[in-house]
Amino acid sequence: MTRRTITRLTATVAAIAALGLAVTGCAAGGASAGGSNELGTISAGTLRIGTTGDTKPYAYTQDGELQGFDVEMAKEVAKRLGLKTEFVTQEFSALLPAVANGQLDMAAASISDTTEREKTVDFSEHYFIGYISVLASTKSGITDDESSLKGKRLGIVQGTIQDSYAQENFTGAELVRFPDNNSAVAALNSGTIDAHFLDFPVAEDYAAASNGTQKIAINVAVPEFPVGFPIKKGNDALKKAVDDAVKDIVADGTWLEIDQKYFPDQPVPDEFQPTK
């Protein structure tokens, strides 16, 4: 065998080996190589998750990175399902339609599970229970008495639990709808509205940043509106997988670690205590 023949043979073997490695690498990615997509995600091997970007500490962007309680919970679920994550930030009111229409696999934005919402999407096992609050201008005359909202202009993010709750319980207030918290608080800062109704931890942050011009006037506990991950109706495989992941995250104490990172001062309901 000549040296040239040996060289050609060596090159051929190397090429075959490299091809084998490439094929193996694709196969290791599972569904990305055209394999099965048992969980029925939009893109095989990836969980496409819709969220907001301005609801600290739930989901917010800081130093160019999306983070927060809901974001970490969604990442932990995906990790346990062996999936990559693809986050899509949208206005809150667009999240459920996007899940229902199959544009998202699920949403993660502290979305409460309600009978009305269950008409369009399924919800995973619940992973949070919280408070909602009225953030008011200190000059508004709004107190901890809900009747003080009468005649006041109250901001709400369209499509939220606050929207539904205010329509039913704050009937004396004039409701002004916004696409997100930032635009509502900008209106509060300018005096266009007297108060804004939002999640308690988010209200806390805005109040702290207001230099004393805003206060949390009213707090409402909402155990009847537990939070879950909305999932497209009919995708039973993904729902079951997410349900099982959430149960494990709670049981092994991972949920508590994430919760205490973002809500160190809030009590932990019995249902979220570790059991392992």
Coordinates of C-alpha atoms in Angstrom, one line a residue:
M1 CA 0.0 0.0 0.0
T2 CA 1.5 3.4 -1.0
R3 CA 1.8 6.3 1.3
R4 CA -0.8 8.2 -0.8
T5 CA -3.3 5.3 -0.4
I6 CA -2.7 5.3 3.4
T7 CA -3.2 9.0 3.5
R8 CA -6.5 8.7 1.6
L9 CA -7.7 5.9 3.8
T10 CA -6.9 7.8 6.9
A11 CA -8.7 10.8 5.6
T12 CA -11.7 8.7 4.7
V13 CA -11.9 7.1 8.2
A14 CA -11.5 10.5 9.8
A15 CA -14.4 11.8 7.7
I16 CA -16.6 8.9 8.6
A17 CA -15.7 9.3 12.3
A18 CA -16.5 13.0 12.2
L19 CA -19.8 12.2 10.4
G20 CA -20.6 9.7 13.1
L21 CA -19.9 12.2 15.8
A22 CA -22.1 14.7 14.1
V23 CA -25.0 12.3 13.8
T24 CA -24.6 11.2 17.4
G25 CA -24.6 14.9 18.5
C26 CA -27.9 15.5 16.7
A27 CA -29.4 12.4 18.1
A28 CA -28.4 13.4 21.7
G29 CA -30.6 16.5 21.1
G30 CA -33.5 14.1 20.9
A31 CA -36.4 15.7 19.0
S32 CA -34.2 18.3 17.4
A33 CA -32.9 15.6 15.0
G34 CA -36.4 14.9 13.8
G35 CA -37.2 12.5 16.5
S36 CA -40.4 12.2 18.5
N37 CA -42.1 15.1 20.1
E38 CA -44.1 13.3 22.7
L39 CA -45.0 16.5 24.7
G40 CA -46.4 18.2 21.6
T41 CA -44.4 21.4 21.9
I42 CA -44.4 23.9 19.1
S43 CA -40.7 23.2 18.4
A44 CA -39.4 19.8 19.3
G45 CA -37.1 20.0 22.3
T46 CA -38.0 23.5 23.2
L47 CA -40.6 25.0 25.5
R48 CA -41.9 28.4 24.2
I49 CA -43.0 30.5 27.1
G50 CA -44.9 33.7 27.1
T51 CA -44.3 36.2 29.9
T52 CA -44.3 40.0 30.7
G53 CA -41.1 42.0 31.2
D54 CA -42.2 44.7 33.7
T55 CA -43.7 42.9 36.6
K56 CA -40.8 42.6 39.2
P57 CA -40.4 40.3 41.0
Y58 CA -42.4 37.9 38.9
A59 CA -41.0 38.5 35.4
Y60 CA -38.7 41.5 34.5
T61 CA -35.7 42.4 32.5
Q62 CA -32.6 43.5 34.4
D63 CA -29.1 44.1 32.9
G64 CA -30.5 42.7 29.7
E65 CA -31.6 39.4 31.2
L66 CA -35.1 38.1 31.8
Q67 CA -35.5 37.0 35.4
G68 CA -38.0 36.8 38.3
F69 CA -40.0 34.2 40.2
D70 CA -42.2 33.0 37.3
V71 CA -39.2 32.9 35.0
E72 CA -37.2 30.7 37.3
M73 CA -40.2 28.4 37.9
A74 CA -40.7 28.0 34.2
K75 CA -36.9 27.3 33.6
E76 CA -37.0 24.7 36.4
V77 CA -40.0 23.0 34.8
A78 CA -38.3 22.9 31.4
K79 CA -35.1 21.5 32.9
R80 CA -37.0 18.7 34.5
L81 CA -38.7 17.9 31.2
G82 CA -35.4 17.9 29.4
L83 CA -36.4 20.9 27.2
K84 CA -34.7 24.2 26.3
T85 CA -36.6 27.4 26.9
E86 CA -37.6 30.2 24.5
F87 CA -39.2 33.2 26.3
V88 CA -41.4 35.6 24.4
T89 CA -42.3 38.9 26.2
Q90 CA -45.8 40.3 25.5
E91 CA -48.5 42.5 27.0
F92 CA -50.4 40.6 29.6
S93 CA -53.6 40.7 27.7
A94 CA -52.0 38.9 24.8
L95 CA -50.7 35.9 26.7
L96 CA -53.8 33.7 27.0
P97 CA -54.9 34.2 23.4
A98 CA -51.3 33.3 22.3
V99 CA -51.5 30.1 24.3
A100 CA -55.0 29.2 23.1
N101 CA -54.0 29.8 19.5
G102 CA -50.9 27.6 19.7
Q103 CA -48.4 30.4 19.4
L104 CA -47.0 29.6 22.9
D105 CA -46.6 26.3 24.7
M106 CA -47.4 27.9 28.0
A107 CA -47.3 31.3 29.8
A108 CA -45.6 32.2 33.0
A109 CA -46.7 35.6 34.4
S110 CA -48.4 34.9 37.7
I111 CA -51.6 34.1 35.9
S112 CA -54.5 33.2 38.2
D113 CA -56.6 30.1 37.4
T114 CA -60.2 31.2 37.0
T115 CA -63.3 29.5 35.7
E116 CA -63.6 32.1 32.9
R117 CA -60.0 31.5 31.8
E118 CA -60.4 27.8 31.9
K119 CA -62.9 28.1 29.0
T120 CA -60.0 28.9 26.7
V121 CA -56.9 27.3 28.2
D122 CA -55.9 24.6 30.7
F123 CA -54.0 25.3 33.8
S124 CA -51.2 23.4 35.4
E125 CA -50.9 22.5 39.1
H126 CA -50.9 25.7 41.1
Y127 CA -47.6 27.2 42.1
F128 CA -48.4 30.5 43.9
I129 CA -50.9 32.3 46.0
G130 CA -50.5 36.1 46.6
Y131 CA -51.9 39.5 47.3
I132 CA -53.1 42.3 45.1
S133 CA -52.8 46.0 46.2
V134 CA -54.0 49.5 45.4
L135 CA -51.0 51.8 45.0
A136 CA -52.2 55.3 45.6
S137 CA -50.9 58.8 45.4
T138 CA -50.4 60.2 48.9
K139 CA -52.4 63.2 47.8
S140 CA -55.4 61.1 46.5
G141 CA -57.3 60.8 49.8
I142 CA -57.5 57.0 49.3
T143 CA -57.2 55.1 52.6
D144 CA -57.4 51.4 53.5
D145 CA -61.2 51.7 53.3
E146 CA -62.3 50.5 49.9
S147 CA -65.1 53.1 49.9
S148 CA -62.4 55.8 49.6
L149 CA -62.0 54.7 46.0
K150 CA -65.4 56.1 45.1
G151 CA -65.0 58.7 42.4
K152 CA -61.3 58.0 42.0
R153 CA -59.6 57.1 38.7
L154 CA -58.1 53.6 39.3
G155 CA -55.6 52.1 36.8
I156 CA -55.6 48.4 36.0
V157 CA -53.8 46.3 33.5
Q158 CA -56.3 44.9 31.0
G159 CA -57.3 41.3 31.4
T160 CA -55.7 40.8 34.9
I161 CA -57.3 39.5 38.0
Q162 CA -57.3 43.1 39.3
D163 CA -59.4 44.0 36.3
S164 CA -62.0 41.4 37.2
Y165 CA -61.9 42.1 40.9
A166 CA -62.2 45.9 40.5
Q167 CA -65.2 45.5 38.2
E168 CA -67.0 43.5 40.8
N169 CA -65.8 45.1 44.1
F170 CA -64.6 48.7 43.3
T171 CA -67.8 49.8 41.7
G172 CA -67.5 53.4 42.8
A173 CA -64.2 53.9 41.1
E174 CA -63.6 54.9 37.5
L175 CA -61.5 52.1 35.9
V176 CA -58.8 53.2 33.5
R177 CA -57.1 50.3 31.6
F178 CA -53.5 50.1 30.5
P179 CA -51.4 47.5 28.6
D180 CA -48.8 47.2 31.4
N181 CA -47.8 48.4 34.8
N182 CA -45.1 50.9 33.6
S183 CA -47.6 52.9 31.6
A184 CA -50.1 52.8 34.5
V185 CA -47.6 54.0 37.0
A186 CA -46.4 56.7 34.6
A187 CA -50.0 57.9 34.5
L188 CA -50.1 57.8 38.3
N189 CA -46.9 59.9 38.5
S190 CA -48.3 62.5 36.1
G191 CA -51.6 62.7 38.1
T192 CA -53.7 61.3 35.2
I193 CA -55.0 58.6 37.6
D194 CA -55.3 58.5 41.4
A195 CA -54.2 55.0 42.0
H196 CA -53.2 51.7 40.3
F197 CA -54.3 48.2 41.2
L198 CA -51.6 45.5 40.9
D199 CA -49.7 42.7 42.6
F200 CA -48.5 43.4 46.1
P201 CA -44.7 42.9 45.5
V202 CA -44.8 45.0 42.4
A203 CA -46.7 47.7 44.2
E204 CA -44.0 47.6 47.0
D205 CA -41.2 48.2 44.5
Y206 CA -43.0 51.2 42.8
A207 CA -43.9 52.7 46.2
A208 CA -40.3 52.4 47.4
A209 CA -39.1 54.2 44.2
S210 CA -41.6 57.0 44.5
N211 CA -39.8 59.2 47.0
G212 CA -42.8 59.2 49.3
T213 CA -45.3 60.3 46.7
Q214 CA -47.1 56.9 46.6
K215 CA -48.3 54.4 49.2
I216 CA -49.9 51.0 49.3
A217 CA -53.4 51.9 50.5
I218 CA -55.4 48.6 50.2
N219 CA -54.2 44.9 50.3
V220 CA -56.5 42.1 49.1
A221 CA -55.6 38.4 49.8
V222 CA -56.6 36.2 46.8
P223 CA -56.3 32.6 47.8
E224 CA -59.3 32.0 45.6
F225 CA -57.2 32.9 42.6
P226 CA -54.2 30.5 42.7
V227 CA -51.5 30.9 40.0
G228 CA -50.7 28.2 37.4
F229 CA -49.1 27.8 34.0
P230 CA -51.7 28.2 31.2
I231 CA -51.3 25.4 28.5
K232 CA -53.2 25.0 25.3
K233 CA -56.3 22.9 25.6
G234 CA -55.9 19.4 24.3
N235 CA -52.2 19.1 24.9
D236 CA -52.7 16.6 27.7
A237 CA -49.2 15.2 27.5
L238 CA -47.6 18.6 28.1
K239 CA -50.1 19.4 30.9
K240 CA -49.4 16.2 32.7
A241 CA -45.6 16.6 32.4
V242 CA -45.8 20.2 33.7
D243 CA -48.1 19.1 36.5
D244 CA -45.7 16.4 37.6
A245 CA -42.7 18.8 37.4
V246 CA -44.5 21.4 39.5
K247 CA -45.3 18.8 42.2
D248 CA -41.7 17.7 42.3
I249 CA -40.4 21.2 42.5
V250 CA -42.6 21.9 45.5
A251 CA -42.0 18.5 47.2
D252 CA -38.2 18.6 47.1
G253 CA -37.9 22.2 48.4
T254 CA -36.8 23.9 45.1
W255 CA -40.0 25.9 45.1
L256 CA -39.3 27.2 48.6
E257 CA -35.8 28.3 47.6
I258 CA -37.1 30.2 44.6
D259 CA -40.0 31.7 46.6
Q260 CA -37.7 33.0 49.4
K261 CA -35.4 34.6 46.9
Y262 CA -38.2 36.8 45.7
F263 CA -40.7 36.9 48.5
P264 CA -38.6 36.6 51.8
D265 CA -41.3 38.4 53.9
Q266 CA -44.4 36.6 52.7
P267 CA -45.8 33.6 54.6
V268 CA -45.6 30.2 52.9
P269 CA -48.9 28.3 52.5
D270 CA -48.9 24.7 53.8
E271 CA -49.5 23.4 50.3
F272 CA -46.1 24.7 49.2
Q273 CA -44.1 23.3 52.1
P274 CA -41.5 20.6 51.1
T275 CA -42.5 17.0 51.7
K276 CA -39.3 15.1 50.8

